[in-house]
Amino acid sequence: MPGWAAGRDQDAEPDQAHPEPSLAQSAQPTQSAEPGTSARSTTWTQPGTPAQPDAPASPPAEPRTGVAALSPRYQVGAALALAVVGVAACVHVLMVFLSLAPANTVTKQHGKLVEEWVYPEFEQNWKLFAPNPLQQNIAVQVRAEARTKDGELRSTGWIDLSAQDGAAIDGNLAPSHTQQNELRRAWDFFTATHSADNRPVGMRGSLSEQYLRRIVVMRLYRNDPPDKLGVIQRVQVRSSTTNVQPPKWSPERVPDQPVYRLLPWWTVTADEAAGGVR
């Protein structure tokens, strides 16, 4: 029946003209590329699916700091400076160790070099940690002969310089280094370089005498200026050593009378006599 077939074909034409979209045909490509690159990549998304956002850009590199921020030339200079400081620190520690260590082959051969490096600025004192700590109070006292404006030669009495330092330290929350150690270290320096009869021992004996004399002259002029005291001609120093008394519960008994060590009179040089030491 041709007529029926023709009508059927006409009814089917709309279905053929508008076919159902397939899964492969309905997918539409989207293109994305990484920032800073020319390459493109194609991804397929389903209809109605939102496109994936681009990947976030990587954060910028942090700026270099410290030595790393320097140019190579300055980095080499900084490395050399650190190396020099490190070597100097190691040498200093070694010298201080040799000065404190018992006598050995190195100190016997290079003892003078070690002393020149350590003394007097870096000298160490371990009396506090000794098996028998110092149990004495040592006071340094001085008297002087000065010529007044009238030409008269007058003598001062004994002046206790250690007591003056003690009074300045007492109640002071931040006493100075000179108040605590200058006079005491000068006396220790003298006794270490002199025999019991006050004769110099070694090459530093005369240096310790000059050091102690300049300190006591300076202290005398600090208390009384030259226009009041006069021009100092010579000075004499002595030490007063008193034993620290043991506690009441101890059976130990020690003398409580001071023991004096009297040094000879020292002539004051012209510069020191004119008050040139400050």
mmCIF file of C-alpha atoms in Angstrom:
data_model
loop_
_atom_site.group_PDB
_atom_site.id
_atom_site.type_symbol
_atom_site.label_atom_id
_atom_site.label_comp_id
_atom_site.label_asym_id
_atom_site.label_seq_id
_atom_site.Cartn_x
_atom_site.Cartn_y
_atom_site.Cartn_z
ATOM 1 C CA MET A 1 0.000 0.000 0.000
ATOM 2 C CA PRO A 2 2.027 2.776 -1.353
ATOM 3 C CA GLY A 3 -0.096 5.520 0.040
ATOM 4 C CA TRP A 4 0.170 4.223 3.549
ATOM 5 C CA ALA A 5 3.909 3.744 3.320
ATOM 6 C CA ALA A 6 4.391 7.219 1.984
ATOM 7 C CA GLY A 7 2.438 8.676 4.856
ATOM 8 C CA ARG A 8 4.467 6.687 7.294
ATOM 9 C CA ASP A 9 7.682 7.920 5.776
ATOM 10 C CA GLN A 10 6.491 11.495 6.046
ATOM 11 C CA ASP A 11 5.581 10.987 9.690
ATOM 12 C CA ALA A 12 9.087 9.702 10.423
ATOM 13 C CA GLU A 13 10.932 12.520 8.740
ATOM 14 C CA PRO A 14 10.769 14.890 11.711
ATOM 15 C CA ASP A 15 12.388 12.255 13.908
ATOM 16 C CA GLN A 16 15.238 11.809 11.458
ATOM 17 C CA ALA A 17 15.695 15.522 10.942
ATOM 18 C CA HIS A 18 16.083 16.116 14.672
ATOM 19 C CA PRO A 19 17.931 13.112 16.114
ATOM 20 C CA GLU A 20 18.569 12.742 19.868
ATOM 21 C CA PRO A 21 21.984 14.085 20.793
ATOM 22 C CA SER A 22 24.345 11.366 21.926
ATOM 23 C CA LEU A 23 26.650 11.560 24.952
ATOM 24 C CA ALA A 24 29.739 11.965 22.802
ATOM 25 C CA GLN A 25 28.176 14.639 20.636
ATOM 26 C CA SER A 26 26.756 16.666 23.516
ATOM 27 C CA ALA A 27 30.060 17.064 25.287
ATOM 28 C CA GLN A 28 31.695 20.359 24.455
ATOM 29 C CA PRO A 29 35.419 21.023 24.826
ATOM 30 C CA THR A 30 36.803 23.740 27.091
ATOM 31 C CA GLN A 31 40.358 24.931 26.853
ATOM 32 C CA SER A 32 42.563 26.048 29.729
ATOM 33 C CA ALA A 33 46.209 26.905 29.940
ATOM 34 C CA GLU A 34 48.582 27.386 32.826
ATOM 35 C CA PRO A 35 49.604 31.028 33.402
ATOM 36 C CA GLY A 36 52.836 31.919 31.705
ATOM 37 C CA THR A 37 52.776 28.966 29.235
ATOM 38 C CA SER A 38 51.720 28.779 25.591
ATOM 39 C CA ALA A 39 50.651 25.136 25.725
ATOM 40 C CA ARG A 40 46.900 24.464 25.774
ATOM 41 C CA SER A 41 45.065 21.481 27.172
ATOM 42 C CA THR A 42 41.553 20.412 26.213
ATOM 43 C CA THR A 43 39.110 19.051 28.790
ATOM 44 C CA TRP A 44 35.608 17.741 28.203
ATOM 45 C CA THR A 45 32.750 18.749 30.435
ATOM 46 C CA GLN A 46 29.132 17.638 30.555
ATOM 47 C CA PRO A 47 26.464 20.175 29.638
ATOM 48 C CA GLY A 48 25.374 22.119 32.688
ATOM 49 C CA THR A 49 28.633 21.367 34.593
ATOM 50 C CA PRO A 50 30.528 24.526 35.640
ATOM 51 C CA ALA A 51 34.034 24.866 34.220
ATOM 52 C CA GLN A 52 36.908 24.145 36.604
ATOM 53 C CA PRO A 53 38.746 27.321 37.708
ATOM 54 C CA ASP A 54 42.366 27.811 36.705
ATOM 55 C CA ALA A 55 45.020 26.624 39.191
ATOM 56 C CA PRO A 56 46.231 29.458 41.519
ATOM 57 C CA ALA A 57 49.542 31.061 40.638
ATOM 58 C CA SER A 58 52.532 30.001 42.773
ATOM 59 C CA PRO A 59 53.543 32.629 45.432
ATOM 60 C CA PRO A 60 56.570 34.784 44.652
ATOM 61 C CA ALA A 61 59.909 33.682 46.094
ATOM 62 C CA GLU A 62 60.790 35.232 49.461
ATOM 63 C CA PRO A 63 63.611 37.812 49.376
ATOM 64 C CA ARG A 64 66.987 36.648 50.679
ATOM 65 C CA THR A 65 68.187 38.048 53.988
ATOM 66 C CA GLY A 66 71.427 38.105 55.953
ATOM 67 C CA VAL A 67 74.651 37.034 54.295
ATOM 68 C CA ALA A 68 72.704 35.311 51.513
ATOM 69 C CA ALA A 69 71.436 38.718 50.334
ATOM 70 C CA LEU A 70 74.975 39.954 49.701
ATOM 71 C CA SER A 71 76.741 39.728 46.415
ATOM 72 C CA PRO A 72 79.235 36.864 46.026
ATOM 73 C CA ARG A 73 82.168 39.216 46.559
ATOM 74 C CA TYR A 74 80.814 40.471 49.891
ATOM 75 C CA GLN A 75 79.849 36.946 50.912
ATOM 76 C CA VAL A 76 83.495 35.929 50.540
ATOM 77 C CA GLY A 77 84.551 38.939 52.633
ATOM 78 C CA ALA A 78 82.047 38.091 55.364
ATOM 79 C CA ALA A 79 83.224 34.471 55.417
ATOM 80 C CA LEU A 80 86.850 35.571 55.784
ATOM 81 C CA ALA A 81 85.947 37.965 58.610
ATOM 82 C CA LEU A 82 84.086 35.221 60.481
ATOM 83 C CA ALA A 83 87.034 32.888 59.988
ATOM 84 C CA VAL A 84 89.468 35.463 61.423
ATOM 85 C CA VAL A 85 87.230 36.077 64.450
ATOM 86 C CA GLY A 86 86.870 32.334 65.032
ATOM 87 C CA VAL A 87 90.632 31.752 64.858
ATOM 88 C CA ALA A 88 91.305 34.679 67.221
ATOM 89 C CA ALA A 89 88.754 33.340 69.721
ATOM 90 C CA CYS A 90 90.326 29.862 69.624
ATOM 91 C CA VAL A 91 93.821 31.308 70.137
ATOM 92 C CA HIS A 92 92.611 33.416 73.076
ATOM 93 C CA VAL A 93 90.940 30.445 74.785
ATOM 94 C CA LEU A 94 94.102 28.387 74.275
ATOM 95 C CA MET A 95 96.334 31.113 75.741
ATOM 96 C CA VAL A 96 94.119 31.535 78.814
ATOM 97 C CA PHE A 97 94.051 27.766 79.299
ATOM 98 C CA LEU A 98 97.851 27.545 79.111
ATOM 99 C CA SER A 99 98.192 30.376 81.631
ATOM 100 C CA LEU A 100 96.047 28.431 84.130
ATOM 101 C CA ALA A 101 97.319 24.937 83.377
ATOM 102 C CA PRO A 102 100.153 23.370 85.398
ATOM 103 C CA ALA A 103 103.680 23.674 84.051
ATOM 104 C CA ASN A 104 104.126 21.597 80.905
ATOM 105 C CA THR A 105 106.308 21.416 77.821
ATOM 106 C CA VAL A 106 104.370 24.106 75.951
ATOM 107 C CA THR A 107 104.430 26.619 78.809
ATOM 108 C CA LYS A 108 108.125 25.992 79.407
ATOM 109 C CA GLN A 109 108.958 26.771 75.769
ATOM 110 C CA HIS A 110 106.417 29.532 75.134
ATOM 111 C CA GLY A 111 105.731 30.845 78.645
ATOM 112 C CA LYS A 112 106.818 34.385 77.796
ATOM 113 C CA LEU A 113 104.481 34.531 74.790
ATOM 114 C CA VAL A 114 101.571 33.280 76.913
ATOM 115 C CA GLU A 115 102.244 35.911 79.614
ATOM 116 C CA GLU A 116 102.429 38.713 77.064
ATOM 117 C CA TRP A 117 99.070 37.656 75.661
ATOM 118 C CA VAL A 118 97.250 37.212 78.988
ATOM 119 C CA TYR A 119 98.706 39.855 81.312
ATOM 120 C CA PRO A 120 97.440 42.208 82.535
ATOM 121 C CA GLU A 121 94.074 42.497 80.734
ATOM 122 C CA PHE A 122 93.024 38.820 80.717
ATOM 123 C CA GLU A 123 94.561 37.575 83.941
ATOM 124 C CA GLN A 124 92.466 34.952 85.747
ATOM 125 C CA ASN A 125 92.199 34.471 89.496
ATOM 126 C CA TRP A 126 90.936 31.199 90.956
ATOM 127 C CA LYS A 127 91.393 31.879 94.683
ATOM 128 C CA LEU A 128 87.658 31.603 95.269
ATOM 129 C CA PHE A 129 87.699 27.991 94.069
ATOM 130 C CA ALA A 130 91.001 27.058 95.707
ATOM 131 C CA PRO A 131 91.071 24.205 98.240
ATOM 132 C CA ASN A 132 91.922 26.796 100.906
ATOM 133 C CA PRO A 133 90.143 30.063 100.001
ATOM 134 C CA LEU A 134 91.569 33.398 101.126
ATOM 135 C CA GLN A 135 90.555 33.970 104.759
ATOM 136 C CA GLN A 136 92.182 37.332 105.322
ATOM 137 C CA ASN A 137 91.263 40.963 104.945
ATOM 138 C CA ILE A 138 94.069 42.920 103.293
ATOM 139 C CA ALA A 139 93.990 46.709 103.386
ATOM 140 C CA VAL A 140 96.370 48.906 101.378
ATOM 141 C CA GLN A 141 97.445 52.092 103.126
ATOM 142 C CA VAL A 142 99.680 54.971 102.038
ATOM 143 C CA ARG A 143 101.355 58.024 103.446
ATOM 144 C CA ALA A 144 103.205 60.790 101.622
ATOM 145 C CA GLU A 145 105.627 63.636 101.955
ATOM 146 C CA ALA A 146 104.551 66.767 100.087
ATOM 147 C CA ARG A 147 106.102 70.183 99.629
ATOM 148 C CA THR A 148 103.701 73.052 100.215
ATOM 149 C CA LYS A 149 103.636 76.436 98.494
ATOM 150 C CA ASP A 150 105.691 77.868 101.340
ATOM 151 C CA GLY A 151 108.428 75.323 100.654
ATOM 152 C CA GLU A 152 107.681 73.369 103.783
ATOM 153 C CA LEU A 153 107.873 69.586 103.670
ATOM 154 C CA ARG A 154 104.897 68.033 105.426
ATOM 155 C CA SER A 155 103.984 64.393 105.994
ATOM 156 C CA THR A 156 100.522 62.922 105.904
ATOM 157 C CA GLY A 157 99.305 60.201 108.200
ATOM 158 C CA TRP A 158 98.443 56.725 107.047
ATOM 159 C CA ILE A 159 95.459 56.831 104.688
ATOM 160 C CA ASP A 160 93.481 53.609 104.282
ATOM 161 C CA LEU A 161 92.691 53.480 100.559
ATOM 162 C CA SER A 162 90.984 50.084 100.843
ATOM 163 C CA ALA A 163 88.595 51.489 103.448
ATOM 164 C CA GLN A 164 87.684 54.291 101.029
ATOM 165 C CA ASP A 165 86.871 51.743 98.337
ATOM 166 C CA GLY A 166 84.811 49.727 100.799
ATOM 167 C CA ALA A 167 82.814 52.798 101.806
ATOM 168 C CA ALA A 168 82.162 53.632 98.142
ATOM 169 C CA ILE A 169 80.965 50.076 97.421
ATOM 170 C CA ASP A 170 78.813 49.701 100.534
ATOM 171 C CA GLY A 171 75.184 50.341 99.578
ATOM 172 C CA ASN A 172 76.078 50.917 95.911
ATOM 173 C CA LEU A 173 73.988 48.696 93.647
ATOM 174 C CA ALA A 174 76.377 49.135 90.713
ATOM 175 C CA PRO A 175 79.912 49.833 91.975
ATOM 176 C CA SER A 176 82.553 50.549 89.384
ATOM 177 C CA HIS A 177 85.260 48.130 88.383
ATOM 178 C CA THR A 178 87.979 50.481 89.642
ATOM 179 C CA GLN A 179 86.412 50.693 93.092
ATOM 180 C CA GLN A 180 86.271 46.919 93.384
ATOM 181 C CA ASN A 181 89.460 45.761 91.721
ATOM 182 C CA GLU A 182 91.953 48.470 90.773
ATOM 183 C CA LEU A 183 93.787 48.812 94.085
ATOM 184 C CA ARG A 184 93.377 45.155 95.050
ATOM 185 C CA ARG A 185 94.740 43.875 91.737
ATOM 186 C CA ALA A 186 97.638 46.337 91.882
ATOM 187 C CA TRP A 187 98.632 44.986 95.307
ATOM 188 C CA ASP A 188 98.286 41.371 94.121
ATOM 189 C CA PHE A 189 100.443 42.258 91.124
ATOM 190 C CA PHE A 190 103.123 43.680 93.405
ATOM 191 C CA THR A 191 103.191 40.736 95.837
ATOM 192 C CA ALA A 192 103.307 38.237 92.954
ATOM 193 C CA THR A 193 106.418 39.886 91.494
ATOM 194 C CA HIS A 194 108.333 40.573 94.743
ATOM 195 C CA SER A 195 109.912 38.446 97.411
ATOM 196 C CA ALA A 196 109.061 38.628 101.105
ATOM 197 C CA ASP A 197 111.773 41.296 101.594
ATOM 198 C CA ASN A 198 110.231 43.426 98.784
ATOM 199 C CA ARG A 199 112.875 42.644 96.187
ATOM 200 C CA PRO A 200 111.603 42.439 92.608
ATOM 201 C CA VAL A 201 111.478 38.972 91.060
ATOM 202 C CA GLY A 202 111.538 38.770 87.302
ATOM 203 C CA MET A 203 111.198 41.433 84.645
ATOM 204 C CA ARG A 204 107.799 42.653 85.801
ATOM 205 C CA GLY A 205 108.909 43.676 89.272
ATOM 206 C CA SER A 206 109.730 47.274 88.359
ATOM 207 C CA LEU A 207 106.527 47.514 86.326
ATOM 208 C CA SER A 208 104.414 46.484 89.327
ATOM 209 C CA GLU A 209 106.149 49.096 91.517
ATOM 210 C CA GLN A 210 105.445 51.842 88.994
ATOM 211 C CA TYR A 211 101.838 50.724 88.596
ATOM 212 C CA LEU A 212 101.140 50.699 92.333
ATOM 213 C CA ARG A 213 102.922 54.021 92.901
ATOM 214 C CA ARG A 214 100.949 55.787 90.171
ATOM 215 C CA ILE A 215 97.663 54.511 91.599
ATOM 216 C CA VAL A 216 98.343 55.707 95.164
ATOM 217 C CA VAL A 217 99.552 59.124 93.937
ATOM 218 C CA MET A 218 96.424 59.463 91.830
ATOM 219 C CA ARG A 219 94.260 58.561 94.816
ATOM 220 C CA LEU A 220 96.031 61.064 97.074
ATOM 221 C CA TYR A 221 95.515 63.879 94.583
ATOM 222 C CA ARG A 222 91.888 62.817 94.168
ATOM 223 C CA ASN A 223 91.281 63.378 97.885
ATOM 224 C CA ASP A 224 93.395 66.521 98.175
ATOM 225 C CA PRO A 225 94.393 68.482 95.044
ATOM 226 C CA PRO A 226 97.997 69.751 94.739
ATOM 227 C CA ASP A 227 97.077 73.320 95.747
ATOM 228 C CA LYS A 228 95.836 71.946 99.080
ATOM 229 C CA LEU A 229 98.073 68.953 99.690
ATOM 230 C CA GLY A 230 101.180 70.321 98.020
ATOM 231 C CA VAL A 231 103.461 68.616 95.511
ATOM 232 C CA ILE A 232 104.079 65.013 96.530
ATOM 233 C CA GLN A 233 107.769 64.193 96.744
ATOM 234 C CA ARG A 234 107.654 60.554 97.825
ATOM 235 C CA VAL A 235 105.197 57.937 99.081
ATOM 236 C CA GLN A 236 105.301 54.842 101.259
ATOM 237 C CA VAL A 237 102.854 51.950 101.014
ATOM 238 C CA ARG A 238 102.031 49.252 103.523
ATOM 239 C CA SER A 239 99.502 46.461 103.808
ATOM 240 C CA SER A 240 97.491 45.562 106.884
ATOM 241 C CA THR A 241 96.469 41.892 106.956
ATOM 242 C CA THR A 242 93.824 40.752 109.431
ATOM 243 C CA ASN A 243 92.579 37.204 109.735
ATOM 244 C CA VAL A 244 88.873 36.539 109.256
ATOM 245 C CA GLN A 245 87.591 35.200 112.538
ATOM 246 C CA PRO A 246 85.957 31.744 112.427
ATOM 247 C CA PRO A 247 82.299 31.344 113.477
ATOM 248 C CA LYS A 248 81.459 31.067 117.163
ATOM 249 C CA TRP A 249 80.634 27.386 116.950
ATOM 250 C CA SER A 250 84.070 26.546 115.492
ATOM 251 C CA PRO A 251 86.847 25.444 117.877
ATOM 252 C CA GLU A 252 89.437 27.073 115.596
ATOM 253 C CA ARG A 253 91.201 30.141 116.964
ATOM 254 C CA VAL A 254 93.285 32.587 114.913
ATOM 255 C CA PRO A 255 95.085 35.814 115.888
ATOM 256 C CA ASP A 256 93.026 38.961 115.495
ATOM 257 C CA GLN A 257 95.924 41.418 115.471
ATOM 258 C CA PRO A 258 96.810 42.967 112.095
ATOM 259 C CA VAL A 259 100.124 42.136 110.444
ATOM 260 C CA TYR A 260 101.829 44.918 108.504
ATOM 261 C CA ARG A 261 104.051 44.696 105.448
ATOM 262 C CA LEU A 262 105.941 47.958 105.066
ATOM 263 C CA LEU A 263 107.422 48.928 101.695
ATOM 264 C CA PRO A 264 110.322 51.377 101.278
ATOM 265 C CA TRP A 265 109.810 55.019 100.384
ATOM 266 C CA TRP A 266 109.368 55.601 96.651
ATOM 267 C CA THR A 267 110.397 58.842 95.010
ATOM 268 C CA VAL A 268 107.613 60.276 92.859
ATOM 269 C CA THR A 269 108.540 61.252 89.288
ATOM 270 C CA ALA A 270 108.120 64.821 88.042
ATOM 271 C CA ASP A 271 104.994 64.027 85.999
ATOM 272 C CA GLU A 272 103.376 62.252 88.913
ATOM 273 C CA ALA A 273 104.397 64.943 91.394
ATOM 274 C CA ALA A 274 102.793 67.658 89.235
ATOM 275 C CA GLY A 275 99.467 65.833 89.320
ATOM 276 C CA GLY A 276 99.777 64.536 85.769
ATOM 277 C CA VAL A 277 98.215 61.191 86.665
ATOM 278 C CA ARG A 278 94.438 61.225 86.447
#
